[in-house]
């Protein structure tokens, strides 16, 4: 009976710690949201600028629902607060799992954590500064000349947020590739042999996300492929470390014999 209670005590302590860290993350998002709410309309103007700059003369964004002028900036403000709080959220997650990691695992996890944050933000910025102008430049010119482009502000925001999330996750390819190699799920040699299929898959993903023109597809596919190659380069360090440890163990065994 005492053994069961002693086993339950650490579990309860971990659950309490997890709850406290989740509350800290929610509180951080709430504070950021309240601080940014005064700039909600300005944030929307910034996010909508790639489309507004390309709209034909006489066109503008519109609100087709009564509450859209209020809800769209509110939704964007919340999404921005969540986006800004990503480093703090990951720090809380790291603080929760770090005590269970070995020293060598921590040395690997910290660079991966920092690089994943950097790559996610890089994907969002790439989508905003490069992809959105190309997509909207295509959409605003491909339609019939008699049709006036007037996009709903809520539909536009949903479209942009999906792109931000898609590109942010896509730019995590190097980290995902490295972790797969590190965990032993695959190897650098195996992925290298499948390079033609992965290269083709990058263009398929580019075709699904971007407009149906070869330039936009290439603009997404080439960075995805380069990020995959970056993951392979990082994955080769795993092989070097493993080989080095094996050689060290073999030398120690030979010396002992």
Tab-separated table of C-alpha atoms in Angstrom:
chain	number	residue	atom	x	y	z
A	1	UNK	CA	0.000	0.000	0.000
A	2	UNK	CA	2.833	2.334	0.841
A	3	UNK	CA	4.509	1.443	-2.472
A	4	UNK	CA	1.405	2.480	-4.427
A	5	UNK	CA	1.155	5.761	-2.569
A	6	UNK	CA	4.860	6.471	-3.143
A	7	UNK	CA	4.418	5.785	-6.881
A	8	UNK	CA	1.364	8.039	-7.080
A	9	UNK	CA	3.080	10.938	-5.310
A	10	UNK	CA	5.612	11.677	-8.092
A	11	UNK	CA	2.858	11.356	-10.700
A	12	UNK	CA	0.673	13.868	-8.892
A	13	UNK	CA	3.640	16.217	-8.520
A	14	UNK	CA	4.354	15.995	-12.268
A	15	UNK	CA	0.716	16.642	-13.113
A	16	UNK	CA	0.659	19.678	-10.847
A	17	UNK	CA	3.836	20.996	-12.437
A	18	UNK	CA	2.390	20.419	-15.903
A	19	UNK	CA	-0.773	22.272	-14.945
A	20	UNK	CA	1.213	25.211	-13.572
A	21	UNK	CA	3.322	25.470	-16.712
A	22	UNK	CA	0.240	25.310	-18.939
A	23	UNK	CA	-1.329	28.077	-16.886
A	24	UNK	CA	1.823	30.158	-17.331
A	25	UNK	CA	1.592	29.682	-21.101
A	26	UNK	CA	-2.069	30.688	-21.140
A	27	UNK	CA	-1.315	33.689	-18.940
A	28	UNK	CA	1.513	34.775	-21.252
A	29	UNK	CA	-0.802	34.565	-24.277
A	30	UNK	CA	-3.480	36.523	-22.423
A	31	UNK	CA	-1.049	39.286	-21.429
A	32	UNK	CA	0.245	39.556	-24.998
A	33	UNK	CA	-3.304	39.593	-26.338
A	34	UNK	CA	-4.356	42.416	-24.007
A	35	UNK	CA	-1.226	44.377	-24.866
A	36	UNK	CA	-1.733	43.966	-28.618
A	37	UNK	CA	-5.479	44.510	-28.686
A	38	UNK	CA	-5.086	48.281	-28.923
A	39	UNK	CA	-3.191	47.720	-32.183
A	40	UNK	CA	-5.629	45.145	-33.608
A	41	UNK	CA	-6.647	47.274	-36.599
A	42	UNK	CA	-3.036	48.229	-37.320
A	43	UNK	CA	-2.033	44.564	-37.243
A	44	UNK	CA	-4.738	43.728	-39.738
A	45	UNK	CA	-3.577	46.495	-42.061
A	46	UNK	CA	-0.044	45.068	-41.921
A	47	UNK	CA	-1.192	41.522	-42.648
A	48	UNK	CA	-3.519	42.617	-45.451
A	49	UNK	CA	-0.926	44.856	-47.115
A	50	UNK	CA	0.277	42.196	-49.612
A	51	UNK	CA	-3.242	42.045	-51.052
A	52	UNK	CA	-4.194	45.699	-50.711
A	53	UNK	CA	-1.134	46.819	-52.666
A	54	UNK	CA	-2.150	44.601	-55.590
A	55	UNK	CA	-5.873	45.320	-55.706
A	56	UNK	CA	-7.026	47.063	-58.870
A	57	UNK	CA	-8.142	50.660	-58.685
A	58	UNK	CA	-11.596	50.920	-57.139
A	59	UNK	CA	-11.316	47.581	-55.290
A	60	UNK	CA	-10.956	47.078	-51.563
A	61	UNK	CA	-11.394	44.549	-48.808
A	62	UNK	CA	-14.973	44.190	-47.622
A	63	UNK	CA	-16.855	42.760	-44.655
A	64	UNK	CA	-19.779	40.537	-45.632
A	65	UNK	CA	-20.828	39.832	-42.044
A	66	UNK	CA	-21.962	42.323	-39.428
A	67	UNK	CA	-19.389	41.279	-36.819
A	68	UNK	CA	-16.452	40.774	-39.213
A	69	UNK	CA	-14.914	44.252	-38.688
A	70	UNK	CA	-14.634	43.378	-35.002
A	71	UNK	CA	-13.965	39.637	-35.068
A	72	UNK	CA	-11.321	39.553	-37.811
A	73	UNK	CA	-8.850	41.920	-36.053
A	74	UNK	CA	-9.653	40.165	-32.763
A	75	UNK	CA	-8.806	36.767	-34.251
A	76	UNK	CA	-5.615	38.149	-35.770
A	77	UNK	CA	-4.560	39.672	-32.452
A	78	UNK	CA	-5.027	36.350	-30.688
A	79	UNK	CA	-3.105	34.506	-33.416
A	80	UNK	CA	-0.292	37.069	-33.150
A	81	UNK	CA	-0.168	36.635	-29.373
A	82	UNK	CA	0.105	32.861	-29.794
A	83	UNK	CA	2.818	33.300	-32.429
A	84	UNK	CA	4.895	35.625	-30.262
A	85	UNK	CA	4.518	33.369	-27.231
A	86	UNK	CA	5.944	30.315	-29.035
A	87	UNK	CA	9.462	30.704	-27.546
A	88	UNK	CA	8.071	31.045	-24.027
A	89	UNK	CA	5.744	28.078	-24.543
A	90	UNK	CA	8.611	25.925	-25.782
A	91	UNK	CA	10.717	27.095	-22.841
A	92	UNK	CA	8.027	25.894	-20.440
A	93	UNK	CA	7.858	22.564	-22.258
A	94	UNK	CA	11.636	22.304	-22.110
A	95	UNK	CA	11.683	23.102	-18.393
A	96	UNK	CA	9.163	20.328	-17.812
A	97	UNK	CA	10.998	17.563	-19.685
A	98	UNK	CA	14.612	18.676	-19.115
A	99	UNK	CA	15.016	16.996	-15.690
A	100	UNK	CA	14.317	13.619	-17.321
A	101	UNK	CA	17.033	14.048	-19.967
A	102	UNK	CA	20.666	13.060	-19.773
A	103	UNK	CA	23.405	15.638	-20.185
A	104	UNK	CA	24.246	14.588	-23.737
A	105	UNK	CA	20.540	14.681	-24.667
A	106	UNK	CA	20.270	18.222	-23.315
A	107	UNK	CA	23.255	19.271	-25.395
A	108	UNK	CA	21.422	18.086	-28.511
A	109	UNK	CA	17.930	19.264	-27.518
A	110	UNK	CA	18.843	22.903	-26.845
A	111	UNK	CA	20.220	23.603	-30.367
A	112	UNK	CA	17.249	21.764	-31.881
A	113	UNK	CA	14.845	23.850	-29.817
A	114	UNK	CA	16.475	27.124	-30.857
A	115	UNK	CA	16.708	26.125	-34.508
A	116	UNK	CA	13.079	24.975	-34.622
A	117	UNK	CA	11.918	28.374	-33.319
A	118	UNK	CA	14.106	30.194	-35.817
A	119	UNK	CA	12.943	28.027	-38.731
A	120	UNK	CA	9.261	28.434	-37.831
A	121	UNK	CA	9.532	32.219	-37.808
A	122	UNK	CA	11.598	32.091	-41.014
A	123	UNK	CA	8.793	30.145	-42.685
A	124	UNK	CA	6.201	32.702	-41.605
A	125	UNK	CA	8.325	35.616	-42.846
A	126	UNK	CA	9.012	33.818	-46.124
A	127	UNK	CA	5.269	33.334	-46.633
A	128	UNK	CA	4.535	37.002	-45.888
A	129	UNK	CA	7.282	38.672	-47.918
A	130	UNK	CA	7.644	36.250	-50.830
A	131	UNK	CA	4.698	33.875	-51.212
A	132	UNK	CA	1.732	36.153	-50.502
A	133	UNK	CA	2.719	38.858	-53.039
A	134	UNK	CA	3.148	36.196	-55.727
A	135	UNK	CA	-0.121	34.441	-54.917
A	136	UNK	CA	-2.171	37.627	-54.774
A	137	UNK	CA	-0.440	38.983	-57.852
A	138	UNK	CA	-1.660	35.878	-59.662
A	139	UNK	CA	-5.185	35.882	-58.225
A	140	UNK	CA	-5.858	39.569	-58.868
A	141	UNK	CA	-4.880	39.363	-62.540
A	142	UNK	CA	-6.172	35.962	-63.642
A	143	UNK	CA	-9.889	36.716	-63.306
A	144	UNK	CA	-12.170	38.228	-65.938
A	145	UNK	CA	-11.718	41.955	-66.443
A	146	UNK	CA	-15.388	42.619	-65.700
A	147	UNK	CA	-15.144	41.047	-62.237
A	148	UNK	CA	-14.166	43.395	-59.424
A	149	UNK	CA	-11.927	41.804	-56.787
A	150	UNK	CA	-13.391	42.501	-53.325
A	151	UNK	CA	-12.208	39.960	-50.773
A	152	UNK	CA	-13.924	39.444	-47.431
A	153	UNK	CA	-11.634	40.354	-44.543
A	154	UNK	CA	-12.457	37.222	-42.549
A	155	UNK	CA	-11.889	34.855	-45.479
A	156	UNK	CA	-8.630	36.626	-46.254
A	157	UNK	CA	-7.422	36.233	-42.678
A	158	UNK	CA	-8.261	32.518	-42.609
A	159	UNK	CA	-6.364	32.025	-45.861
A	160	UNK	CA	-3.293	33.910	-44.645
A	161	UNK	CA	-3.160	32.175	-41.265
A	162	UNK	CA	-3.301	28.767	-42.954
A	163	UNK	CA	-0.400	29.754	-45.191
A	164	UNK	CA	1.609	31.062	-42.238
A	165	UNK	CA	1.092	27.812	-40.354
A	166	UNK	CA	1.823	25.663	-43.431
A	167	UNK	CA	5.086	27.426	-44.228
A	168	UNK	CA	6.120	27.581	-40.574
A	169	UNK	CA	5.697	23.817	-40.268
A	170	UNK	CA	7.312	23.191	-43.665
A	171	UNK	CA	10.452	25.005	-42.582
A	172	UNK	CA	10.814	22.497	-39.744
A	173	UNK	CA	11.946	19.877	-42.284
A	174	UNK	CA	15.646	19.987	-41.224
A	175	UNK	CA	14.762	19.404	-37.579
A	176	UNK	CA	12.321	16.596	-38.444
A	177	UNK	CA	14.880	14.950	-40.731
A	178	UNK	CA	17.581	15.131	-38.078
A	179	UNK	CA	15.303	13.679	-35.388
A	180	UNK	CA	14.288	10.764	-37.635
A	181	UNK	CA	17.936	9.949	-38.243
A	182	UNK	CA	18.852	10.461	-34.604
A	183	UNK	CA	16.045	8.162	-33.436
A	184	UNK	CA	17.188	5.443	-35.832
A	185	UNK	CA	13.932	5.475	-37.832
A	186	UNK	CA	15.901	6.019	-41.030
A	187	UNK	CA	19.442	6.727	-42.160
A	188	UNK	CA	21.192	9.280	-44.312
A	189	UNK	CA	21.911	6.620	-46.926
A	190	UNK	CA	18.249	5.591	-47.121
A	191	UNK	CA	17.031	9.167	-47.472
A	192	UNK	CA	19.713	9.899	-50.056
A	193	UNK	CA	18.499	6.993	-52.187
A	194	UNK	CA	14.937	8.366	-51.986
A	195	UNK	CA	16.045	11.884	-52.969
A	196	UNK	CA	14.296	11.814	-56.404
A	197	UNK	CA	10.959	10.892	-54.802
A	198	UNK	CA	11.366	13.532	-52.104
A	199	UNK	CA	12.258	16.111	-54.741
A	200	UNK	CA	9.102	15.210	-56.664
A	201	UNK	CA	7.075	15.314	-53.440
A	202	UNK	CA	8.272	18.859	-52.779
A	203	UNK	CA	6.813	19.944	-56.113
A	204	UNK	CA	3.565	18.110	-55.372
A	205	UNK	CA	3.252	19.969	-52.063
A	206	UNK	CA	4.087	23.210	-53.858
A	207	UNK	CA	1.371	22.493	-56.392
A	208	UNK	CA	-1.207	21.916	-53.643
A	209	UNK	CA	-0.341	25.017	-51.603
A	210	UNK	CA	0.496	27.602	-54.250
A	211	UNK	CA	-1.431	28.751	-57.341
A	212	UNK	CA	-1.171	26.533	-60.446
A	213	UNK	CA	1.813	28.275	-62.003
A	214	UNK	CA	5.277	26.806	-62.246
A	215	UNK	CA	7.003	29.827	-60.726
A	216	UNK	CA	5.080	29.727	-57.426
A	217	UNK	CA	5.423	25.950	-57.180
A	218	UNK	CA	9.168	26.190	-57.695
A	219	UNK	CA	9.384	28.981	-55.143
A	220	UNK	CA	8.109	26.622	-52.461
A	221	UNK	CA	9.537	23.337	-53.723
A	222	UNK	CA	13.150	24.498	-54.016
A	223	UNK	CA	13.365	25.826	-50.403
A	224	UNK	CA	11.723	22.614	-49.172
A	225	UNK	CA	14.289	20.516	-51.008
A	226	UNK	CA	17.158	22.690	-49.750
A	227	UNK	CA	15.848	22.354	-46.191
A	228	UNK	CA	15.716	18.583	-46.637
A	229	UNK	CA	19.331	18.600	-47.808
A	230	UNK	CA	20.208	20.699	-44.757
A	231	UNK	CA	18.599	18.038	-42.588
A	232	UNK	CA	20.723	15.385	-44.296
A	233	UNK	CA	23.871	17.388	-43.614
A	234	UNK	CA	22.907	17.644	-39.951
A	235	UNK	CA	22.037	13.931	-39.937
A	236	UNK	CA	25.554	13.001	-41.027
A	237	UNK	CA	26.816	14.321	-37.690
A	238	UNK	CA	24.773	11.601	-35.999
A	239	UNK	CA	26.668	8.959	-37.938
A	240	UNK	CA	29.983	10.560	-37.060
A	241	UNK	CA	29.133	10.574	-33.364
A	242	UNK	CA	27.938	6.970	-33.414
A	243	UNK	CA	30.987	5.777	-35.318
A	244	UNK	CA	33.239	7.672	-32.950
A	245	UNK	CA	31.629	6.104	-29.914
A	246	UNK	CA	31.921	2.648	-31.458
A	247	UNK	CA	35.590	3.183	-32.252
A	248	UNK	CA	36.182	4.411	-28.708
A	249	UNK	CA	34.445	1.355	-27.260
A	250	UNK	CA	36.435	-0.956	-29.502
A	251	UNK	CA	39.728	0.687	-28.503
A	252	UNK	CA	38.808	0.426	-24.828
A	253	UNK	CA	37.942	-3.251	-25.234
A	254	UNK	CA	41.242	-3.945	-27.047
A	255	UNK	CA	43.188	-2.193	-24.310
A	256	UNK	CA	41.404	-4.120	-21.592
A	257	UNK	CA	42.175	-7.424	-23.301
